Coordinates of C-alpha atoms in Angstrom, one line a residue:
Chain A
M1 CA 37.0 11.8 -106.4
M2 CA 40.7 12.7 -107.0
I3 CA 41.6 16.3 -106.1
P4 CA 45.0 17.3 -107.6
D5 CA 47.7 18.6 -105.3
R6 CA 47.8 22.4 -105.3
S7 CA 51.5 22.9 -105.8
E8 CA 51.9 20.2 -108.5
Y9 CA 48.8 21.4 -110.4
L10 CA 50.0 25.0 -110.5
K11 CA 53.5 24.0 -111.5
G12 CA 52.1 21.9 -114.4
L13 CA 49.9 24.8 -115.5
A14 CA 52.8 27.3 -115.4
Q15 CA 54.8 24.9 -117.6
T16 CA 52.1 25.1 -120.3
G17 CA 52.5 28.8 -120.5
Q18 CA 49.2 29.6 -118.7
K19 CA 49.1 33.1 -117.3
I20 CA 48.7 32.8 -113.5
M21 CA 48.0 35.6 -111.1
G22 CA 48.5 35.2 -107.4
V23 CA 45.4 36.5 -105.6
L24 CA 45.2 37.3 -102.0
P25 CA 42.0 36.7 -100.0
A26 CA 39.2 36.9 -100.5
L27 CA 36.6 38.5 -102.9
Y28 CA 37.5 39.6 -106.4
P29 CA 36.0 39.5 -109.9
R30 CA 37.5 36.1 -110.9
E31 CA 35.3 36.1 -114.0
L32 CA 37.1 39.2 -115.4
L33 CA 40.4 37.5 -115.0
W34 CA 39.1 34.4 -116.7
A35 CA 37.9 36.5 -119.6
F36 CA 41.5 37.7 -120.1
D37 CA 42.7 34.0 -119.9
I38 CA 44.3 34.7 -116.6
H39 CA 44.1 31.9 -114.0
A40 CA 43.6 33.1 -110.4
A41 CA 45.7 31.1 -107.9
E42 CA 44.6 32.2 -104.5
I43 CA 47.1 32.6 -101.7
W44 CA 45.6 32.0 -98.3
D45 CA 47.9 29.9 -96.2
P46 CA 51.0 28.8 -98.2
P47 CA 53.0 26.2 -96.3
G48 CA 56.4 27.0 -94.8
E49 CA 58.0 28.9 -92.0
I50 CA 57.7 32.6 -91.7
L51 CA 61.2 34.0 -91.8
H52 CA 61.8 37.0 -94.1
A53 CA 58.3 38.4 -93.9
N54 CA 58.8 39.2 -90.2
A55 CA 61.4 41.8 -91.2
H56 CA 58.6 43.8 -93.0
L57 CA 55.6 43.3 -90.7
Q58 CA 54.6 44.1 -87.2
T59 CA 54.3 41.1 -84.8
T60 CA 50.6 41.7 -84.4
I61 CA 49.8 41.1 -88.1
C62 CA 47.8 38.0 -88.9
P63 CA 49.5 34.8 -90.1
I64 CA 47.6 34.9 -93.5
V65 CA 49.4 38.2 -94.3
K66 CA 52.7 37.0 -93.0
K67 CA 52.6 33.7 -94.9
S68 CA 51.4 35.4 -98.1
L69 CA 54.3 37.9 -97.9
E70 CA 56.8 35.0 -97.3
F71 CA 55.4 33.3 -100.4
I72 CA 55.7 36.5 -102.5
L73 CA 59.2 37.2 -101.3
K74 CA 60.3 33.8 -102.6
D75 CA 59.3 35.1 -106.1
P76 CA 57.7 31.7 -107.0
D77 CA 57.8 30.6 -110.7
I78 CA 54.2 29.5 -110.7
I79 CA 53.0 33.2 -110.5
N80 CA 53.8 34.9 -113.8
A81 CA 51.0 37.5 -114.3
G82 CA 51.2 39.5 -111.1
Y83 CA 49.5 39.8 -107.8
L84 CA 46.0 41.0 -106.9
F85 CA 45.2 42.4 -103.4
P86 CA 41.5 42.8 -102.8
H87 CA 40.7 45.1 -99.9
T88 CA 39.6 42.4 -97.5
C89 CA 41.0 44.0 -94.4
D90 CA 43.4 46.8 -93.6
S91 CA 46.3 44.4 -93.2
L92 CA 45.9 43.0 -96.6
Q93 CA 45.4 46.4 -98.1
N94 CA 48.6 47.6 -96.4
L95 CA 50.4 44.5 -97.6
G96 CA 49.3 45.4 -101.2
T97 CA 50.8 48.9 -100.8
Q98 CA 54.0 47.5 -99.2
V99 CA 54.6 44.9 -101.9
K100 CA 53.8 47.5 -104.7
D101 CA 55.6 50.6 -103.3
L102 CA 58.2 49.5 -100.8
I103 CA 59.3 45.9 -101.2
G104 CA 58.9 45.8 -105.0
V105 CA 58.4 42.7 -107.0
S106 CA 59.2 42.1 -110.7
L107 CA 55.5 41.4 -111.5
P108 CA 52.6 43.9 -111.7
V109 CA 50.6 44.4 -108.5
Y110 CA 46.9 45.2 -108.6
T111 CA 44.5 46.3 -106.0
F112 CA 40.8 45.9 -105.9
Y113 CA 39.0 47.9 -103.2
N114 CA 35.7 46.1 -102.4
P115 CA 32.9 48.4 -101.0
K116 CA 32.4 48.3 -97.3
G117 CA 29.3 49.0 -95.1
S118 CA 25.7 48.7 -96.0
F119 CA 24.7 47.9 -99.5
N120 CA 22.8 50.7 -101.2
N121 CA 22.7 52.6 -104.5
T122 CA 26.0 54.3 -103.7
T123 CA 27.9 51.1 -103.0
I124 CA 26.4 49.4 -106.0
K125 CA 27.5 52.3 -108.2
Y126 CA 30.9 52.2 -106.6
Y127 CA 31.2 48.5 -107.2
R128 CA 30.3 48.8 -110.9
D129 CA 32.9 51.6 -111.2
I130 CA 35.7 49.5 -109.7
L131 CA 34.8 46.6 -111.9
Q132 CA 35.1 48.7 -115.0
N133 CA 38.3 50.3 -113.8
F134 CA 39.8 46.9 -113.2
Q135 CA 38.7 45.9 -116.7
L136 CA 40.4 49.0 -118.1
T137 CA 43.6 48.2 -116.2
L138 CA 43.7 44.7 -117.6
E139 CA 42.9 46.0 -121.1
T140 CA 45.9 48.3 -121.0
I141 CA 48.2 45.4 -120.2
Y142 CA 46.7 42.7 -122.3
R143 CA 44.1 43.4 -125.0
P144 CA 40.6 44.8 -125.3
L145 CA 38.0 42.7 -123.4
D146 CA 36.0 40.3 -125.5
P147 CA 32.5 40.7 -124.2
E148 CA 31.6 37.1 -125.3
K149 CA 34.5 35.7 -123.2
L150 CA 33.3 37.6 -120.2
L151 CA 29.8 36.3 -120.6
T152 CA 31.1 32.7 -121.0
A153 CA 33.2 33.3 -117.8
C154 CA 30.1 34.5 -115.9
E155 CA 28.2 31.4 -117.2
L156 CA 30.9 29.2 -115.9
S157 CA 30.9 31.0 -112.6
H158 CA 27.1 30.6 -112.4
K159 CA 27.4 26.8 -113.0
I160 CA 30.1 26.5 -110.3
D161 CA 27.9 28.5 -107.8
S162 CA 24.9 26.3 -108.6
H163 CA 26.8 23.1 -107.8
L164 CA 28.4 24.6 -104.7
L165 CA 25.0 25.7 -103.4
A166 CA 23.6 22.2 -104.0
I167 CA 26.6 20.6 -102.3
H168 CA 26.4 23.0 -99.4
Q169 CA 22.7 22.2 -99.0
A170 CA 23.4 18.5 -99.2
R171 CA 26.0 18.8 -96.5
M172 CA 23.5 20.5 -94.2
T173 CA 20.9 17.8 -94.7
N174 CA 23.3 14.9 -94.5
H175 CA 23.0 14.0 -98.2
L176 CA 26.8 14.0 -98.7
S177 CA 29.0 11.1 -97.7
L178 CA 32.3 13.1 -97.4
S179 CA 34.4 13.3 -94.3
N180 CA 35.2 16.8 -92.9
E181 CA 38.6 16.6 -94.5
E182 CA 37.3 15.6 -97.9
Y183 CA 34.5 18.2 -97.8
F184 CA 36.8 21.1 -97.1
K185 CA 39.5 19.9 -99.5
L186 CA 36.8 20.0 -102.2
M187 CA 35.6 23.5 -101.2
R188 CA 39.2 24.8 -101.2
A189 CA 40.1 23.3 -104.6
Q190 CA 38.4 26.3 -106.2
E191 CA 41.4 28.4 -104.9
Y192 CA 43.7 26.8 -107.5
L193 CA 41.9 24.7 -110.1
L194 CA 41.0 26.1 -113.5
P195 CA 37.3 26.8 -113.4
A196 CA 36.5 24.1 -116.0
D197 CA 38.5 21.6 -113.9
Y198 CA 36.8 22.7 -110.8
L199 CA 33.4 22.4 -112.4
N200 CA 34.3 18.9 -113.6
L201 CA 35.2 18.0 -110.0
L202 CA 32.0 19.3 -108.6
E203 CA 30.0 17.4 -111.2
Q204 CA 31.5 14.2 -109.9
V205 CA 30.2 14.8 -106.3
D206 CA 27.6 12.2 -105.4
I207 CA 24.6 13.8 -103.7
L208 CA 22.6 11.0 -102.0
D209 CA 18.9 10.5 -102.6
Q210 CA 18.3 9.7 -99.0
P211 CA 20.0 11.1 -95.9
G212 CA 23.2 9.2 -94.8
E213 CA 23.7 7.3 -91.6
S214 CA 22.6 9.4 -88.6
L215 CA 25.3 11.7 -87.5
K216 CA 26.6 11.5 -83.9
T217 CA 27.5 15.1 -83.4
R218 CA 26.8 18.0 -85.7
L219 CA 28.8 21.2 -85.6
M220 CA 28.9 24.5 -87.4
V221 CA 32.2 26.3 -87.9
S222 CA 32.9 30.0 -88.3
G223 CA 36.0 32.0 -89.1
I224 CA 38.3 32.7 -92.1
L225 CA 39.7 29.4 -93.1
P226 CA 38.4 25.9 -92.3
P227 CA 40.2 24.2 -89.4
T228 CA 43.6 22.7 -90.4
S229 CA 43.6 19.2 -91.8
K230 CA 44.8 17.8 -88.5
I231 CA 41.8 19.3 -86.7
L232 CA 39.5 18.1 -89.4
E233 CA 41.0 14.6 -89.1
F234 CA 40.6 14.7 -85.3
L235 CA 37.0 15.7 -85.6
D236 CA 36.4 12.9 -88.0
E237 CA 38.0 10.5 -85.5
L238 CA 35.7 11.8 -82.8
G239 CA 32.6 11.3 -85.0
V240 CA 31.9 15.0 -85.2
S241 CA 30.6 16.3 -88.6
I242 CA 30.8 19.9 -89.6
V243 CA 27.4 20.3 -91.2
A244 CA 27.5 24.0 -91.9
D245 CA 30.0 26.8 -92.1
D246 CA 30.3 30.6 -91.9
L247 CA 33.8 30.6 -93.4
L248 CA 35.3 33.3 -95.6
A249 CA 37.1 30.5 -97.5
G250 CA 33.8 28.5 -97.5
S251 CA 30.2 29.4 -97.7
R252 CA 30.7 33.2 -97.5
R253 CA 31.9 33.0 -101.1
I254 CA 28.7 31.2 -102.3
P255 CA 25.6 33.3 -103.1
K256 CA 22.9 32.9 -100.5
F257 CA 20.5 31.6 -103.2
S258 CA 20.5 30.5 -106.8
M259 CA 20.8 33.4 -109.2
D260 CA 19.4 33.7 -112.7
A261 CA 21.7 32.8 -115.5
P262 CA 23.8 35.8 -116.5
S263 CA 22.8 37.9 -119.5
S264 CA 24.6 41.2 -118.8
P265 CA 28.0 40.4 -117.3
I266 CA 28.5 43.6 -115.3
D267 CA 25.0 43.4 -113.9
Y268 CA 25.6 39.7 -113.0
L269 CA 28.9 40.4 -111.3
T270 CA 27.4 43.3 -109.3
D271 CA 24.4 41.3 -108.3
R272 CA 26.6 38.3 -107.3
F273 CA 28.7 40.4 -105.0
F274 CA 25.7 41.7 -103.2
V275 CA 23.9 38.4 -102.6
L276 CA 26.9 36.8 -100.9
P277 CA 26.2 36.0 -97.2
P278 CA 27.0 38.7 -94.6
C279 CA 30.7 38.8 -93.8
S280 CA 33.0 40.7 -91.3
T281 CA 35.3 41.7 -94.1
R282 CA 32.6 43.6 -96.0
G283 CA 31.4 45.5 -92.9
G284 CA 27.6 45.5 -92.7
D285 CA 25.1 44.7 -90.1
L286 CA 26.1 42.2 -87.3
D287 CA 22.5 41.4 -86.6
E288 CA 22.1 40.3 -90.2
R289 CA 25.2 38.1 -89.8
M290 CA 23.8 36.7 -86.6
H291 CA 20.5 36.0 -88.3
H292 CA 22.2 34.2 -91.1
I293 CA 24.3 32.1 -88.7
S294 CA 21.2 31.2 -86.7
T295 CA 19.3 30.2 -89.9
R296 CA 22.2 28.0 -91.0
M297 CA 22.4 26.4 -87.6
K298 CA 18.7 25.7 -87.6
D299 CA 18.7 24.3 -91.1
S300 CA 21.7 22.1 -90.5
R301 CA 20.6 21.1 -87.0
A302 CA 24.0 22.0 -85.8
Q303 CA 24.3 21.5 -82.0
G304 CA 27.2 23.9 -81.4
M305 CA 29.5 26.4 -83.0
L306 CA 33.3 26.2 -83.4
F307 CA 34.9 29.6 -84.0
D308 CA 38.3 28.9 -85.5
M309 CA 39.9 32.3 -85.2
V310 CA 43.0 33.3 -87.1
K311 CA 45.3 35.1 -84.6
F312 CA 45.1 38.9 -84.9
C313 CA 42.3 38.7 -87.6
E314 CA 40.8 42.2 -86.9
P315 CA 37.5 42.0 -88.9
E316 CA 36.6 38.6 -87.3
L317 CA 37.6 39.6 -83.8
F318 CA 35.4 42.7 -84.0
D319 CA 32.4 40.4 -84.6
H320 CA 33.4 37.4 -82.5
R321 CA 32.7 38.7 -79.1
L322 CA 29.1 39.7 -79.8
L323 CA 28.5 36.5 -81.8
V324 CA 29.6 34.4 -78.9
K325 CA 27.5 36.4 -76.4
T326 CA 24.4 36.0 -78.6
L327 CA 24.9 32.3 -79.1
R328 CA 25.5 31.7 -75.4
E329 CA 22.3 33.6 -74.6
K330 CA 20.5 31.2 -76.9
S331 CA 22.1 28.3 -74.9
I332 CA 24.1 27.2 -78.0
P333 CA 27.5 25.8 -76.9
V334 CA 30.4 27.6 -78.3
L335 CA 34.1 26.7 -78.6
T336 CA 36.8 29.2 -79.8
L337 CA 40.1 28.0 -81.0
E338 CA 42.9 30.3 -82.1
T339 CA 45.1 29.3 -85.0
E340 CA 48.4 30.6 -86.4
L341 CA 47.8 28.2 -89.4
E342 CA 50.2 25.7 -87.9
H343 CA 50.1 22.2 -89.4
H344 CA 49.9 20.4 -86.1
I345 CA 47.3 20.2 -83.3
S346 CA 48.4 21.0 -79.8
G347 CA 47.5 18.8 -76.8
Q348 CA 45.5 21.6 -75.3
D349 CA 43.5 22.1 -78.5
K350 CA 42.8 18.4 -78.6
T351 CA 41.5 18.5 -75.1
R352 CA 39.4 21.6 -75.9
I353 CA 37.8 19.9 -78.9
E354 CA 37.3 16.6 -77.2
A355 CA 35.7 18.2 -74.1
F356 CA 33.5 20.3 -76.4
T357 CA 32.4 17.1 -78.1
E358 CA 31.6 15.5 -74.8
L359 CA 29.5 18.5 -73.9
L360 CA 27.6 18.3 -77.2
F361 CA 27.2 14.5 -76.9
D362 CA 25.9 14.8 -73.3
M363 CA 23.4 17.4 -74.5
V364 CA 22.1 15.1 -77.2
S365 CA 21.9 12.0 -75.0
T366 CA 19.7 13.7 -72.4
Chain B
M1 CA 25.5 -10.8 -56.2
A2 CA 28.4 -9.6 -58.3
E3 CA 30.4 -6.7 -57.0
F4 CA 31.5 -4.0 -59.3
Y5 CA 34.5 -1.7 -58.9
F6 CA 35.5 1.3 -61.0
A7 CA 38.7 3.3 -61.4
G8 CA 39.7 6.7 -62.8
V9 CA 43.3 7.2 -63.9
D10 CA 44.3 10.9 -64.4
V11 CA 47.7 11.2 -66.1
G12 CA 48.6 14.9 -65.7
S13 CA 51.7 16.7 -66.6
L14 CA 53.0 16.8 -63.0
S15 CA 51.2 14.0 -61.2
T16 CA 49.3 10.8 -62.0
D17 CA 46.3 10.2 -59.8
V18 CA 44.1 7.1 -59.4
S19 CA 40.8 6.8 -57.6
I20 CA 39.0 3.4 -57.1
I21 CA 35.4 3.3 -56.0
D22 CA 32.8 0.6 -55.4
D23 CA 29.4 0.5 -57.0
S24 CA 27.9 2.7 -54.4
G25 CA 30.4 5.4 -55.2
K26 CA 32.4 4.9 -52.0
V27 CA 36.0 5.7 -52.4
L28 CA 38.2 2.7 -51.7
S29 CA 41.6 4.1 -52.5
E30 CA 43.3 7.2 -53.9
I31 CA 46.9 7.7 -54.9
V32 CA 49.0 10.5 -56.3
I33 CA 52.5 9.9 -57.8
P34 CA 54.7 12.1 -59.9
T35 CA 54.2 11.5 -63.7
S36 CA 57.9 11.9 -64.5
V37 CA 58.7 11.5 -68.2
N38 CA 56.6 8.4 -69.1
G39 CA 52.8 8.8 -68.6
S40 CA 52.2 5.1 -69.5
E41 CA 54.6 3.8 -66.8
A42 CA 53.2 6.3 -64.3
A43 CA 49.7 5.1 -65.0
E44 CA 50.7 1.5 -64.5
A45 CA 52.6 2.2 -61.3
A46 CA 49.8 4.4 -59.8
F47 CA 47.1 1.9 -60.7
D48 CA 49.0 -1.0 -59.1
S49 CA 49.6 1.1 -55.9
A50 CA 45.9 2.0 -55.7
L51 CA 44.9 -1.6 -56.2
K52 CA 47.3 -2.7 -53.3
L53 CA 45.4 -0.4 -51.0
T54 CA 42.1 -2.2 -51.8
N55 CA 43.2 -5.9 -52.0
L56 CA 41.6 -6.0 -55.5
S57 CA 43.3 -7.3 -58.6
R58 CA 43.3 -5.7 -62.0
D59 CA 40.7 -8.2 -63.1
G60 CA 38.5 -7.1 -60.3
I61 CA 38.0 -3.6 -61.7
T62 CA 34.9 -3.6 -63.9
A63 CA 35.7 -0.4 -65.9
I64 CA 38.4 2.2 -66.0
T65 CA 38.4 5.7 -67.4
A66 CA 41.6 7.3 -68.4
T67 CA 41.8 11.1 -68.3
G68 CA 44.4 13.9 -68.2
Y69 CA 46.7 15.0 -70.9
G70 CA 48.2 11.5 -71.0
R71 CA 44.9 9.7 -71.3
A72 CA 45.7 8.2 -74.6
S73 CA 48.7 6.4 -73.1
V74 CA 46.7 4.4 -70.6
A75 CA 46.5 1.0 -72.4
F76 CA 44.5 -0.8 -69.7
A77 CA 41.7 1.8 -69.6
T78 CA 38.2 0.8 -70.9
G79 CA 37.3 4.3 -71.9
K80 CA 38.8 7.8 -72.0
T81 CA 37.3 11.2 -71.1
T82 CA 38.8 14.6 -70.9
E83 CA 39.9 16.0 -67.6
I84 CA 37.4 18.8 -68.1
S85 CA 34.4 16.5 -67.9
C86 CA 36.1 14.4 -65.1
H87 CA 36.7 17.4 -62.9
G88 CA 33.1 18.5 -63.3
V89 CA 31.8 15.1 -62.3
G90 CA 34.3 14.7 -59.5
A91 CA 33.5 18.1 -58.0
H92 CA 29.8 17.3 -58.2
Q93 CA 30.3 14.0 -56.3
L94 CA 32.2 15.8 -53.5
F95 CA 30.1 19.0 -53.4
P96 CA 26.7 18.4 -55.0
K97 CA 25.9 22.1 -55.0
T98 CA 28.9 22.9 -57.2
G99 CA 28.0 25.0 -60.2
T100 CA 31.5 26.2 -61.1
V101 CA 34.8 24.3 -60.9
I102 CA 38.1 26.0 -61.0
D103 CA 40.9 23.5 -61.8
I104 CA 44.4 24.7 -61.6
G105 CA 46.4 21.9 -63.1
G106 CA 50.0 21.3 -63.8
Q107 CA 50.1 22.7 -67.4
D108 CA 46.7 24.3 -67.8
S109 CA 43.9 25.8 -65.8
K110 CA 40.2 25.5 -66.5
V111 CA 37.0 27.1 -65.3
I112 CA 34.1 24.7 -65.8
Q113 CA 30.4 25.3 -65.4
I114 CA 28.3 22.3 -64.5
D115 CA 24.6 21.6 -64.1
S116 CA 22.9 20.1 -61.0
R117 CA 23.9 16.6 -62.2
G118 CA 27.5 17.4 -62.7
R119 CA 27.4 17.6 -66.5
M120 CA 29.5 20.2 -68.2
L121 CA 27.7 23.2 -69.6
D122 CA 30.6 25.4 -70.6
F123 CA 34.3 25.7 -70.0
T124 CA 37.3 27.8 -70.7
M125 CA 41.0 26.9 -70.6
N126 CA 44.1 29.1 -70.3
D127 CA 45.9 29.8 -73.6
K128 CA 49.3 28.5 -74.6
C129 CA 51.3 30.1 -71.8
A130 CA 51.8 28.3 -68.5
A131 CA 51.0 31.5 -66.6
G132 CA 48.3 30.7 -64.1
T133 CA 49.1 27.0 -63.8
G134 CA 50.9 24.6 -61.4
R135 CA 53.9 24.7 -63.7
F136 CA 54.2 28.5 -63.2
L137 CA 54.4 28.0 -59.4
E138 CA 57.0 25.2 -59.9
V139 CA 59.2 27.4 -62.1
M140 CA 59.0 30.2 -59.6
A141 CA 59.6 27.9 -56.6
N142 CA 62.9 26.8 -58.3
R143 CA 63.9 30.4 -58.9
L144 CA 63.2 31.3 -55.3
E145 CA 64.9 28.1 -54.0
L146 CA 61.8 27.1 -52.1
D147 CA 60.0 23.8 -52.3
L148 CA 56.3 23.8 -53.3
D149 CA 55.2 23.2 -49.7
E150 CA 57.1 26.3 -48.5
L151 CA 55.6 28.2 -51.3
S152 CA 52.1 26.9 -50.4
S153 CA 52.3 27.7 -46.7
S154 CA 52.6 31.5 -47.2
K155 CA 49.2 33.0 -46.3
N156 CA 50.0 36.6 -45.7
I157 CA 47.3 38.2 -47.8
Q158 CA 47.4 41.5 -46.0
G159 CA 51.1 41.8 -46.5
E160 CA 53.1 43.6 -49.2
S161 CA 52.9 42.2 -52.7
A162 CA 55.5 42.5 -55.4
P163 CA 54.0 43.3 -58.8
I164 CA 54.5 40.3 -61.2
S165 CA 53.2 39.7 -64.7
S166 CA 50.2 37.5 -65.1
T167 CA 50.5 37.0 -68.8
C168 CA 53.7 35.2 -69.4
T169 CA 55.8 32.7 -67.3
V170 CA 59.0 33.7 -68.9
F171 CA 58.4 37.5 -68.3
A172 CA 57.3 36.7 -64.7
E173 CA 60.5 34.7 -64.1
S174 CA 62.6 37.6 -65.3
E175 CA 60.7 39.9 -63.0
V176 CA 61.3 37.5 -60.1
I177 CA 65.1 37.6 -60.9
S178 CA 65.0 41.4 -60.9
L179 CA 63.1 41.5 -57.6
L180 CA 65.6 39.1 -56.0
A181 CA 68.4 41.3 -57.2
K182 CA 66.8 44.3 -55.4
N183 CA 66.6 42.2 -52.2
T184 CA 62.8 42.2 -52.2
P185 CA 61.7 39.9 -49.4
R186 CA 60.7 36.5 -50.6
E187 CA 57.4 36.7 -48.8
E188 CA 56.5 39.7 -50.9
I189 CA 57.5 37.9 -54.1
V190 CA 55.5 34.8 -53.2
H191 CA 52.6 37.0 -52.5
G192 CA 53.0 38.7 -55.8
L193 CA 53.2 35.3 -57.6
Q194 CA 50.0 34.1 -55.9
R195 CA 48.2 37.3 -56.9
S196 CA 49.5 36.9 -60.5
I197 CA 47.8 33.4 -60.7
V198 CA 44.6 34.7 -59.1
N199 CA 44.5 37.5 -61.7
R200 CA 44.9 35.1 -64.4
I201 CA 42.2 32.8 -63.1
W202 CA 39.9 35.8 -62.5
S203 CA 40.1 36.7 -66.2
M204 CA 39.0 33.2 -67.1
V205 CA 36.2 33.2 -64.5
T206 CA 34.8 36.5 -65.8
S207 CA 34.7 35.1 -69.4
I208 CA 32.2 32.4 -68.5
G209 CA 30.8 33.6 -65.2
I210 CA 30.1 32.0 -61.8
E211 CA 27.1 29.7 -61.1
G212 CA 26.3 28.0 -57.8
E213 CA 29.0 27.0 -55.3
V214 CA 32.6 27.2 -56.5
T215 CA 34.9 24.2 -56.0
L216 CA 38.7 24.5 -56.5
T217 CA 40.5 21.4 -57.7
G218 CA 44.1 20.5 -58.7
G219 CA 47.2 20.5 -56.6
V220 CA 47.4 24.3 -56.4
A221 CA 44.3 24.1 -54.1
H222 CA 46.9 23.2 -51.4
N223 CA 48.3 26.7 -51.6
K224 CA 46.7 28.4 -48.7
G225 CA 47.8 31.9 -49.7
L226 CA 46.5 31.5 -53.2
V227 CA 43.1 30.1 -51.9
A228 CA 42.8 33.1 -49.6
L229 CA 43.5 35.6 -52.4
L230 CA 41.1 33.8 -54.8
E231 CA 38.3 33.8 -52.2
E232 CA 39.0 37.5 -51.6
K233 CA 38.9 38.3 -55.3
L234 CA 35.7 36.2 -55.9
G235 CA 34.0 37.4 -52.7
L236 CA 33.0 33.9 -51.7
T237 CA 34.2 30.8 -49.8
L238 CA 35.6 28.1 -52.0
N239 CA 34.9 24.4 -51.6
I240 CA 38.3 22.7 -51.1
P241 CA 38.3 19.0 -51.4
E242 CA 40.4 16.9 -49.0
N243 CA 42.4 15.6 -51.9
P244 CA 42.1 18.2 -54.6
Q245 CA 44.6 16.4 -56.9
T246 CA 42.4 13.3 -57.2
V247 CA 39.1 15.0 -58.1
G248 CA 39.7 14.3 -61.9
A249 CA 40.5 10.6 -61.2
L250 CA 37.4 10.4 -58.9
G251 CA 35.3 11.9 -61.7
G252 CA 36.8 9.4 -64.1
A253 CA 35.8 6.5 -61.8
H254 CA 32.2 7.8 -61.6
I255 CA 32.1 8.2 -65.4
A256 CA 33.3 4.6 -65.8
R257 CA 30.6 3.5 -63.4
R258 CA 27.9 5.4 -65.2
A259 CA 29.0 4.2 -68.6
Y260 CA 29.0 0.6 -67.4
H261 CA 25.4 0.8 -66.0
I262 CA 24.2 2.5 -69.2
S263 CA 25.7 -0.3 -71.2
L264 CA 24.1 -2.9 -68.9
E265 CA 20.7 -1.2 -69.3
S266 CA 21.0 -1.0 -73.1
G267 CA 22.2 -4.6 -73.3
T268 CA 25.5 -3.8 -74.9
N269 CA 27.6 -5.3 -72.1

C-alpha cells in the first residue's frame, strides 16, 4: 500500500489547475466543497519552525494554530482557492478573524461555525442553515450548485465512511496487519488525498479473515492528533499496538455507525454531523464521551489509555482531568504526554512510554 | 550447585550506580561514580569497580539489567528496564511496606505507586524543566559557591526562608542572584531552595496520591534539610535508604534475578 507524500501530492495537483482550499481543523462539509470541484487540503501540523506566527499570537496559543498561521503567512502556491476556518475552538475561530481582518491574505477566507452544545431541534436547524449559507457563499464565487454533484459527493463520502468504519473495527479486533505508524498514516491520508484517490487507497486495505498474531500490549489513544511518527515508531519497537482511538484527527471524524446511503444531500450532511462520536470541540456531555471511550476500550480490549495532549489545547484540557480521574477510578492505567508537535521524542517521554508499557505488561502477566 | 549472581546498572545523568546481588537477594557490592559525558564508559567503569569488590568476574554474573536514562548504552546488559520500575522494586526490597516511592534524580523526579509486591501501579514525572531535581540543586550550589555536601547539611527548617520559584530553574537562578545582591544570608537562600523543590515534589505527589509507607530515593535523599521539609509537608516520616542513590540499581538487579528465574521455569533459558 503506497501512500503518496502530502507535499508532493498537493504540488502535483496544483500544477494540474485543481482548485485547492486550505482547511483548518477539524469538521466541515467537505462534500459541499467537492461538489464545487474544490479539493480540501487540511492544515493540522505543517512542518517547519514557528517564526513569524509568534509575532501575531500569544505564547499560550496551541501549536496547531501557530503552525497553521506560519504556513498561511508563507502564502504557499498549493493553496489557490482560499482558506476555511471551522469553529473548532476559540483559538481557531480567532485565527480565522485575524487572517481575514488583520493580517490579510490574497485569497478568500471563509468561516464555518459548527454548532456547540447538546444536539436538539435548534442545533439541527442551525446546522442546516449554516450549510445552506456556506453553499450560497460558494455559489456567489463559483457557480450555482449542481444538486447531482452534491449527491455524488455525498455518496463518495458515504463509501469512504463505510470503509473507515470497517477498518477501524478491524483494528479493534486485530484483523488488520498494519503497524501503528502505517495505520495512522492511512487515517491521515484523507487530509490531503482527493476523495476518489483516498477511496481507492482504502479499498486496497487488507482486512484479515482471522485475527492476527496475539498482541503483546494493547493501548487506546486520545487527543487531537495521533502521536508523532517518532512516538508511533517507538511504540511499534516496544510491541505496543494502538488498537483504538479517540482522536479528533482519527475516529472522531468517522460516524459511530453505518449510515443509510444518501438520498437527500442536506439531510445526509446534517445526520452525519450528529452521528459523529462525542468530541470536546463540539461541547456536549462529558458523561457521553466517557461512555463512548469506555465502550471503545472494552470492544478493543485496550489495557490502558494514552492521552497525547497538544499543549494549550483548551477544549481537550477541559475534559482531560475528569476523563483521567474516571479512568483511574476504574483502575485503568493512564499516561498523559504533552506535545508541541515536535518531530523528535525526548528522553523523558521515552522513559514515560517505556515505563507505562512495563506497567501494562506487568498487569497482563499476572 | 550452581551459584547465580545478578547486577543492576543505573546510568543516570549525574551518577552511574551498580548493585550486585546473589541469588538470595543479598547485596554483595554497590558503587556510585560520576557519569561524566560518556554513559557507556561510566557503566563499564562502575561495573568493573563493583565486580572488584566481590571477587567475581564478568562471566560470573548471570544476568544484568541496565536502567537509567543511559540504559540503552550499556552494551553488556542482558536486559533493560526503566528506572521507574527499578526504583519501585528496589524500594520494595529495602522497605517492603512501601506503597509510594519519591525518586529525586539528577535530571528528573518521579512519584511512583507500587503494590505489595513492588510492581508499579502508577507514576508521574516532572515536566521538561529541571526544577525539582538534583540538577536544580547542583546549579544553585554553583551559584552559591557551595559544594553539594554543604548544601545538603543545612537543616534549619524553622529558620527564615527566601522565596524562590518552584517552576523554572532559570527563573530560580535569577532569583538567587538577586537575593545574593541584596545580601540575603545563604542559609535563608538554601532553605528557600529546599522549599522550592519540596513544593515541586508536593504537586507531583498530590497528582497521584500517597499509599502505604513513603520511601525517598535518589541522591537528593542525602539532603537533610530537604528531607525534613518534605516530611513536614507530607506529615509523615520517610523511609531513607542507607544508599539512596543505588536503589534503582538494586531494583535492576532484582528484576534481572526475577527474569532469569522466570525464563528457567518457562524453559527459555
